[in-house]
Amino acid sequence: AIQMTQSPSSLSASVGDRVTITCRASQGIRNDLGWYQQKPGKAPKLLIYAASSLQSGVPSRFSGSGSGTDFTLAISSLQPEDFATYYCLQDNNYPLTFGGGTKVEIK
Amino acid sequence: QVQLQQWGAGLLKPSETLSLTCAVYGGSFSGYYWSWIRQPPGKGLEWIGEINHSGYTNYNPSLKSRVTLSGDTSKNHFSLKLTYVTAADTAIYYCARGRLFSAPDSWGQGTLVTVSS
């Protein structure tokens, strides 16, 4: 199975900060990567698919980049509602596999 | 706007069979892949498997020997069965919609399943 290594596992940031989260695949996955946001007690919400495509309804402050093995999720200006846990998911090969998650906390 | 609503038993004893069903409202059952994903309390996400409207399935090898996915196109339902559960299977189980080799874009509300003697 393809392993997805996500970093950092947690970070503290302030409202208005630019935040980046990275995900590295154990082998090349082209651009077959999605990013999710999960808030406590809720199902994950898809933010980005195909590494850089913004899911409908998701604010433009979220962006994704990368291909092959290295990927980045960026939040250009952190808002109060963005404090959550973020996961990457590779959908290049079965079984689909998730990164370990990044918890974004308020500084 | 598609909605997924799931249900099933929330408390099981070791060695019993977990059974969950997910209903699809407001969208087509055909043309999509219907997944199950689980999350142990306080931990990360694990993909269990998926099924399409034709009954084609993909399973996570780590669970394949104990998992069966099925679908009922007449009711727009799909189901998960996981046999011989242990405490390690305690998790929130989610159903979700995606396409072949794509990140699921719509999720059910989740069902907490606890395995305890």
PDB file of C-alpha atoms in Angstrom:
ATOM      1  CA  ALA A   1       0.000   0.000   0.000  1.00  0.00           C
ATOM      2  CA  ILE A   2       1.117   3.559  -0.684  1.00  0.00           C
ATOM      3  CA  GLN A   3       2.056   5.339   2.518  1.00  0.00           C
ATOM      4  CA  MET A   4       1.152   8.996   2.952  1.00  0.00           C
ATOM      5  CA  THR A   5       3.338  10.958   5.359  1.00  0.00           C
ATOM      6  CA  GLN A   6       1.782  14.218   6.455  1.00  0.00           C
ATOM      7  CA  SER A   7       3.571  17.019   8.262  1.00  0.00           C
ATOM      8  CA  PRO A   8       3.456  18.650  10.647  1.00  0.00           C
ATOM      9  CA  SER A   9       1.171  16.576  12.844  1.00  0.00           C
ATOM     10  CA  SER A  10       0.022  19.776  14.516  1.00  0.00           C
ATOM     11  CA  LEU A  11       0.630  23.494  14.289  1.00  0.00           C
ATOM     12  CA  SER A  12      -0.388  26.660  16.089  1.00  0.00           C
ATOM     13  CA  ALA A  13      -1.266  29.720  14.074  1.00  0.00           C
ATOM     14  CA  SER A  14      -3.084  33.012  14.359  1.00  0.00           C
ATOM     15  CA  VAL A  15      -6.013  34.374  12.416  1.00  0.00           C
ATOM     16  CA  GLY A  16      -4.659  35.911   9.233  1.00  0.00           C
ATOM     17  CA  ASP A  17      -1.567  33.703   9.047  1.00  0.00           C
ATOM     18  CA  ARG A  18      -0.587  31.773   5.950  1.00  0.00           C
ATOM     19  CA  VAL A  19      -0.462  28.056   6.728  1.00  0.00           C
ATOM     20  CA  THR A  20       1.017  25.207   4.711  1.00  0.00           C
ATOM     21  CA  ILE A  21       0.658  21.471   5.253  1.00  0.00           C
ATOM     22  CA  THR A  22       2.607  18.889   3.302  1.00  0.00           C
ATOM     23  CA  CYS A  23       1.946  15.315   2.293  1.00  0.00           C
ATOM     24  CA  ARG A  24       4.539  12.955   0.841  1.00  0.00           C
ATOM     25  CA  ALA A  25       3.668   9.712  -0.930  1.00  0.00           C
ATOM     26  CA  SER A  26       5.877   6.635  -0.693  1.00  0.00           C
ATOM     27  CA  GLN A  27       5.743   6.357  -4.483  1.00  0.00           C
ATOM     28  CA  GLY A  28       4.628   8.570  -7.335  1.00  0.00           C
ATOM     29  CA  ILE A  29       0.880   9.146  -7.514  1.00  0.00           C
ATOM     30  CA  ARG A  30       0.731  11.692 -10.374  1.00  0.00           C
ATOM     31  CA  ASN A  31      -1.782  14.297  -9.146  1.00  0.00           C
ATOM     32  CA  ASP A  32      -4.173  11.773  -7.586  1.00  0.00           C
ATOM     33  CA  LEU A  33      -4.511  13.476  -4.222  1.00  0.00           C
ATOM     34  CA  GLY A  34      -7.288  15.065  -2.222  1.00  0.00           C
ATOM     35  CA  TRP A  35      -7.344  17.219   0.894  1.00  0.00           C
ATOM     36  CA  TYR A  36     -10.012  17.108   3.598  1.00  0.00           C
ATOM     37  CA  GLN A  37     -10.949  19.283   6.552  1.00  0.00           C
ATOM     38  CA  GLN A  38     -12.498  17.650   9.599  1.00  0.00           C
ATOM     39  CA  LYS A  39     -14.013  19.425  12.588  1.00  0.00           C
ATOM     40  CA  PRO A  40     -14.790  17.639  15.875  1.00  0.00           C
ATOM     41  CA  GLY A  41     -17.832  15.402  15.655  1.00  0.00           C
ATOM     42  CA  LYS A  42     -18.227  15.943  11.909  1.00  0.00           C
ATOM     43  CA  ALA A  43     -17.474  13.972   8.779  1.00  0.00           C
ATOM     44  CA  PRO A  44     -14.493  15.062   6.689  1.00  0.00           C
ATOM     45  CA  LYS A  45     -15.192  17.683   4.043  1.00  0.00           C
ATOM     46  CA  LEU A  46     -13.444  17.573   0.659  1.00  0.00           C
ATOM     47  CA  LEU A  47     -11.512  20.781  -0.032  1.00  0.00           C
ATOM     48  CA  ILE A  48      -9.206  19.924  -2.926  1.00  0.00           C
ATOM     49  CA  TYR A  49      -9.218  17.094  -5.482  1.00  0.00           C
ATOM     50  CA  ALA A  50      -6.726  16.164  -8.192  1.00  0.00           C
ATOM     51  CA  ALA A  51      -4.049  17.898  -6.100  1.00  0.00           C
ATOM     52  CA  SER A  52      -5.019  21.442  -7.073  1.00  0.00           C
ATOM     53  CA  SER A  53      -8.705  21.620  -8.037  1.00  0.00           C
ATOM     54  CA  LEU A  54     -10.920  23.499  -5.598  1.00  0.00           C
ATOM     55  CA  GLN A  55     -14.084  21.642  -4.659  1.00  0.00           C
ATOM     56  CA  SER A  56     -17.269  23.590  -5.333  1.00  0.00           C
ATOM     57  CA  GLY A  57     -18.199  25.917  -2.491  1.00  0.00           C
ATOM     58  CA  VAL A  58     -14.774  25.890  -0.845  1.00  0.00           C
ATOM     59  CA  PRO A  59     -13.284  29.363  -0.196  1.00  0.00           C
ATOM     60  CA  SER A  60     -10.500  30.443  -2.521  1.00  0.00           C
ATOM     61  CA  ARG A  61      -8.086  30.947   0.393  1.00  0.00           C
ATOM     62  CA  PHE A  62      -7.549  27.179   0.188  1.00  0.00           C
ATOM     63  CA  SER A  63      -5.192  25.957  -2.517  1.00  0.00           C
ATOM     64  CA  GLY A  64      -3.358  22.763  -3.358  1.00  0.00           C
ATOM     65  CA  SER A  65      -0.218  22.060  -5.319  1.00  0.00           C
ATOM     66  CA  GLY A  66       2.195  19.305  -6.175  1.00  0.00           C
ATOM     67  CA  SER A  67       2.495  16.145  -8.223  1.00  0.00           C
ATOM     68  CA  GLY A  68       4.397  12.894  -8.068  1.00  0.00           C
ATOM     69  CA  THR A  69       5.312  12.416  -4.417  1.00  0.00           C
ATOM     70  CA  ASP A  70       5.163  15.862  -2.793  1.00  0.00           C
ATOM     71  CA  PHE A  71       2.010  17.873  -2.184  1.00  0.00           C
ATOM     72  CA  THR A  72       1.034  21.002  -0.288  1.00  0.00           C
ATOM     73  CA  LEU A  73      -2.199  22.415   1.067  1.00  0.00           C
ATOM     74  CA  ALA A  74      -2.057  26.159   1.703  1.00  0.00           C
ATOM     75  CA  ILE A  75      -4.467  28.419   3.535  1.00  0.00           C
ATOM     76  CA  SER A  76      -3.635  31.971   2.492  1.00  0.00           C
ATOM     77  CA  SER A  77      -5.205  33.808   5.433  1.00  0.00           C
ATOM     78  CA  LEU A  78      -6.381  31.609   8.284  1.00  0.00           C
ATOM     79  CA  GLN A  79      -9.923  32.281   9.449  1.00  0.00           C
ATOM     80  CA  PRO A  80     -11.506  31.274  12.779  1.00  0.00           C
ATOM     81  CA  GLU A  81     -13.561  28.569  11.074  1.00  0.00           C
ATOM     82  CA  ASP A  82     -10.403  26.970   9.615  1.00  0.00           C
ATOM     83  CA  PHE A  83      -9.204  25.594  12.945  1.00  0.00           C
ATOM     84  CA  ALA A  84      -9.636  21.885  12.344  1.00  0.00           C
ATOM     85  CA  THR A  85      -7.760  18.735  11.391  1.00  0.00           C
ATOM     86  CA  TYR A  86      -6.668  18.274   7.783  1.00  0.00           C
ATOM     87  CA  TYR A  87      -6.032  14.983   5.975  1.00  0.00           C
ATOM     88  CA  CYS A  88      -4.626  14.086   2.600  1.00  0.00           C
ATOM     89  CA  LEU A  89      -5.863  11.062   0.640  1.00  0.00           C
ATOM     90  CA  GLN A  90      -4.193   9.353  -2.300  1.00  0.00           C
ATOM     91  CA  ASP A  91      -6.599   7.917  -4.866  1.00  0.00           C
ATOM     92  CA  ASN A  92      -4.006   6.682  -7.338  1.00  0.00           C
ATOM     93  CA  ASN A  93      -3.873   3.083  -6.229  1.00  0.00           C
ATOM     94  CA  TYR A  94      -5.841   0.664  -4.070  1.00  0.00           C
ATOM     95  CA  PRO A  95      -6.145   0.619  -1.182  1.00  0.00           C
ATOM     96  CA  LEU A  96      -6.839   4.323  -0.907  1.00  0.00           C
ATOM     97  CA  THR A  97      -4.723   5.660   1.942  1.00  0.00           C
ATOM     98  CA  PHE A  98      -4.870   8.762   4.130  1.00  0.00           C
ATOM     99  CA  GLY A  99      -2.151  10.819   5.719  1.00  0.00           C
ATOM    100  CA  GLY A 100      -1.995  10.871   9.503  1.00  0.00           C
ATOM    101  CA  GLY A 101      -3.595  14.291   9.819  1.00  0.00           C
ATOM    102  CA  THR A 102      -2.544  17.815  10.788  1.00  0.00           C
ATOM    103  CA  LYS A 103      -4.333  19.565  13.626  1.00  0.00           C
ATOM    104  CA  VAL A 104      -4.416  23.340  13.177  1.00  0.00           C
ATOM    105  CA  GLU A 105      -4.840  25.067  16.524  1.00  0.00           C
ATOM    106  CA  ILE A 106      -5.219  28.648  17.631  1.00  0.00           C
ATOM    107  CA  LYS A 107      -2.031  30.316  18.825  1.00  0.00           C
TER     108      LYS A 107
ATOM    109  CA  GLN B   1     -27.551  17.901  -3.458  1.00  0.00           C
ATOM    110  CA  VAL B   2     -26.895  14.282  -2.600  1.00  0.00           C
ATOM    111  CA  GLN B   3     -27.324  13.219   1.026  1.00  0.00           C
ATOM    112  CA  LEU B   4     -26.109  10.006   2.615  1.00  0.00           C
ATOM    113  CA  GLN B   5     -27.884   8.690   5.685  1.00  0.00           C
ATOM    114  CA  GLN B   6     -26.480   5.699   7.515  1.00  0.00           C
ATOM    115  CA  TRP B   7     -27.612   3.441  10.308  1.00  0.00           C
ATOM    116  CA  GLY B   8     -26.779   0.228  12.120  1.00  0.00           C
ATOM    117  CA  ALA B   9     -26.060  -1.309  15.499  1.00  0.00           C
ATOM    118  CA  GLY B  10     -23.753   0.774  17.675  1.00  0.00           C
ATOM    119  CA  LEU B  11     -22.711  -1.753  20.315  1.00  0.00           C
ATOM    120  CA  LEU B  12     -21.346  -5.189  19.550  1.00  0.00           C
ATOM    121  CA  LYS B  13     -19.652  -7.973  21.461  1.00  0.00           C
ATOM    122  CA  PRO B  14     -16.368  -9.486  20.291  1.00  0.00           C
ATOM    123  CA  SER B  15     -16.793 -12.025  17.469  1.00  0.00           C
ATOM    124  CA  GLU B  16     -20.144 -10.553  16.363  1.00  0.00           C
ATOM    125  CA  THR B  17     -20.804  -9.130  12.912  1.00  0.00           C
ATOM    126  CA  LEU B  18     -20.930  -5.380  12.295  1.00  0.00           C
ATOM    127  CA  SER B  19     -23.692  -4.409   9.900  1.00  0.00           C
ATOM    128  CA  LEU B  20     -24.277  -0.892   8.574  1.00  0.00           C
ATOM    129  CA  THR B  21     -26.420   0.474   5.760  1.00  0.00           C
ATOM    130  CA  CYS B  22     -26.204   3.784   3.904  1.00  0.00           C
ATOM    131  CA  ALA B  23     -29.061   5.297   1.919  1.00  0.00           C
ATOM    132  CA  VAL B  24     -28.484   7.730  -0.945  1.00  0.00           C
ATOM    133  CA  TYR B  25     -30.969  10.573  -1.318  1.00  0.00           C
ATOM    134  CA  GLY B  26     -31.149  13.239  -3.987  1.00  0.00           C
ATOM    135  CA  GLY B  27     -28.660  11.720  -6.378  1.00  0.00           C
ATOM    136  CA  SER B  28     -28.008   8.867  -8.740  1.00  0.00           C
ATOM    137  CA  PHE B  29     -26.725   5.549  -7.484  1.00  0.00           C
ATOM    138  CA  SER B  30     -25.255   4.750 -10.880  1.00  0.00           C
ATOM    139  CA  GLY B  31     -21.984   6.170 -12.064  1.00  0.00           C
ATOM    140  CA  TYR B  32     -20.420   6.401  -8.634  1.00  0.00           C
ATOM    141  CA  TYR B  33     -18.395   4.332  -6.244  1.00  0.00           C
ATOM    142  CA  TRP B  34     -19.761   3.995  -2.727  1.00  0.00           C
ATOM    143  CA  SER B  35     -17.185   3.719   0.024  1.00  0.00           C
ATOM    144  CA  TRP B  36     -16.901   2.867   3.676  1.00  0.00           C
ATOM    145  CA  ILE B  37     -14.236   4.601   5.754  1.00  0.00           C
ATOM    146  CA  ARG B  38     -13.618   4.315   9.479  1.00  0.00           C
ATOM    147  CA  GLN B  39     -11.945   6.371  12.181  1.00  0.00           C
ATOM    148  CA  PRO B  40     -11.049   5.028  15.620  1.00  0.00           C
ATOM    149  CA  PRO B  41     -11.836   7.594  18.331  1.00  0.00           C
ATOM    150  CA  GLY B  42      -9.201  10.309  18.315  1.00  0.00           C
ATOM    151  CA  LYS B  43      -7.269   8.721  15.433  1.00  0.00           C
ATOM    152  CA  GLY B  44      -6.938   8.932  11.666  1.00  0.00           C
ATOM    153  CA  LEU B  45      -8.967   7.651   8.739  1.00  0.00           C
ATOM    154  CA  GLU B  46      -8.882   4.185   7.177  1.00  0.00           C
ATOM    155  CA  TRP B  47     -10.487   3.280   3.850  1.00  0.00           C
ATOM    156  CA  ILE B  48     -12.369  -0.020   4.097  1.00  0.00           C
ATOM    157  CA  GLY B  49     -13.605  -0.548   0.552  1.00  0.00           C
ATOM    158  CA  GLU B  50     -16.025   0.507  -2.159  1.00  0.00           C
ATOM    159  CA  ILE B  51     -18.775  -0.831  -4.396  1.00  0.00           C
ATOM    160  CA  ASN B  52     -20.374   0.492  -7.567  1.00  0.00           C
ATOM    161  CA  HIS B  53     -23.893   0.091  -8.924  1.00  0.00           C
ATOM    162  CA  SER B  54     -22.870  -3.049 -10.831  1.00  0.00           C
ATOM    163  CA  GLY B  55     -21.635  -4.711  -7.659  1.00  0.00           C
ATOM    164  CA  TYR B  56     -17.962  -4.310  -8.506  1.00  0.00           C
ATOM    165  CA  THR B  57     -15.967  -4.062  -5.309  1.00  0.00           C
ATOM    166  CA  ASN B  58     -12.533  -3.041  -4.090  1.00  0.00           C
ATOM    167  CA  TYR B  59     -11.435  -3.893  -0.563  1.00  0.00           C
ATOM    168  CA  ASN B  60      -8.595  -2.884   1.721  1.00  0.00           C
ATOM    169  CA  PRO B  61      -6.393  -5.992   1.929  1.00  0.00           C
ATOM    170  CA  SER B  62      -6.017  -5.410   5.665  1.00  0.00           C
ATOM    171  CA  LEU B  63      -9.736  -6.137   6.144  1.00  0.00           C
ATOM    172  CA  LYS B  64     -10.634  -8.100   3.017  1.00  0.00           C
ATOM    173  CA  SER B  65     -11.039 -11.458   4.741  1.00  0.00           C
ATOM    174  CA  ARG B  66     -13.736 -10.054   7.056  1.00  0.00           C
ATOM    175  CA  VAL B  67     -15.515  -7.465   4.885  1.00  0.00           C
ATOM    176  CA  THR B  68     -18.433  -7.781   2.508  1.00  0.00           C
ATOM    177  CA  LEU B  69     -19.954  -4.823   0.682  1.00  0.00           C
ATOM    178  CA  SER B  70     -23.293  -5.087  -1.057  1.00  0.00           C
ATOM    179  CA  GLY B  71     -25.641  -2.734  -2.852  1.00  0.00           C
ATOM    180  CA  ASP B  72     -29.362  -2.513  -3.585  1.00  0.00           C
ATOM    181  CA  THR B  73     -29.929  -0.311  -6.612  1.00  0.00           C
ATOM    182  CA  SER B  74     -33.718  -0.544  -6.241  1.00  0.00           C
ATOM    183  CA  LYS B  75     -33.498   1.165  -2.839  1.00  0.00           C
ATOM    184  CA  ASN B  76     -30.372   3.281  -3.456  1.00  0.00           C
ATOM    185  CA  HIS B  77     -28.792   1.579  -0.462  1.00  0.00           C
ATOM    186  CA  PHE B  78     -25.414   0.004   0.113  1.00  0.00           C
ATOM    187  CA  SER B  79     -24.214  -1.986   3.085  1.00  0.00           C
ATOM    188  CA  LEU B  80     -21.145  -3.042   5.028  1.00  0.00           C
ATOM    189  CA  LYS B  81     -20.679  -6.275   6.940  1.00  0.00           C
ATOM    190  CA  LEU B  82     -17.556  -6.877   9.021  1.00  0.00           C
ATOM    191  CA  THR B  83     -17.298 -10.253  10.699  1.00  0.00           C
ATOM    192  CA  TYR B  84     -15.563 -11.361  13.898  1.00  0.00           C
ATOM    193  CA  VAL B  85     -15.184  -7.874  15.307  1.00  0.00           C
ATOM    194  CA  THR B  86     -12.752  -7.088  18.115  1.00  0.00           C
ATOM    195  CA  ALA B  87     -12.068  -4.002  20.213  1.00  0.00           C
ATOM    196  CA  ALA B  88      -9.717  -2.850  17.440  1.00  0.00           C
ATOM    197  CA  ASP B  89     -12.767  -2.400  15.202  1.00  0.00           C
ATOM    198  CA  THR B  90     -14.228   0.245  17.535  1.00  0.00           C
ATOM    199  CA  ALA B  91     -14.544   3.330  15.357  1.00  0.00           C
ATOM    200  CA  ILE B  92     -16.798   5.862  13.710  1.00  0.00           C
ATOM    201  CA  TYR B  93     -17.817   4.344  10.399  1.00  0.00           C
ATOM    202  CA  TYR B  94     -18.617   6.645   7.487  1.00  0.00           C
ATOM    203  CA  CYS B  95     -20.214   5.950   4.146  1.00  0.00           C
ATOM    204  CA  ALA B  96     -19.164   8.176   1.261  1.00  0.00           C
ATOM    205  CA  ARG B  97     -19.598   8.796  -2.461  1.00  0.00           C
ATOM    206  CA  GLY B  98     -16.826   9.002  -4.988  1.00  0.00           C
ATOM    207  CA  ARG B  99     -15.855   7.926  -8.459  1.00  0.00           C
ATOM    208  CA  LEU B 100     -13.328   5.359  -9.590  1.00  0.00           C
ATOM    209  CA  PHE B 101      -9.943   6.485  -8.329  1.00  0.00           C
ATOM    210  CA  SER B 102     -11.267   9.703  -6.855  1.00  0.00           C
ATOM    211  CA  ALA B 103     -11.518  11.312  -3.435  1.00  0.00           C
ATOM    212  CA  PRO B 104     -15.017  10.825  -1.972  1.00  0.00           C
ATOM    213  CA  ASP B 105     -16.890  14.106  -2.095  1.00  0.00           C
ATOM    214  CA  SER B 106     -20.023  13.436  -0.045  1.00  0.00           C
ATOM    215  CA  TRP B 107     -20.097  11.690   3.307  1.00  0.00           C
ATOM    216  CA  GLY B 108     -22.676  10.278   5.682  1.00  0.00           C
ATOM    217  CA  GLN B 109     -22.976  11.539   9.222  1.00  0.00           C
ATOM    218  CA  GLY B 110     -20.980   8.667  10.711  1.00  0.00           C
ATOM    219  CA  THR B 111     -21.958   5.859  13.069  1.00  0.00           C
ATOM    220  CA  LEU B 112     -19.996   5.078  16.212  1.00  0.00           C
ATOM    221  CA  VAL B 113     -19.600   1.336  16.606  1.00  0.00           C
ATOM    222  CA  THR B 114     -18.223   0.139  19.917  1.00  0.00           C
ATOM    223  CA  VAL B 115     -17.020  -3.416  20.439  1.00  0.00           C
ATOM    224  CA  SER B 116     -17.003  -4.414  24.075  1.00  0.00           C
ATOM    225  CA  SER B 117     -17.725  -7.501  26.108  1.00  0.00           C
TER     226      SER B 117
END
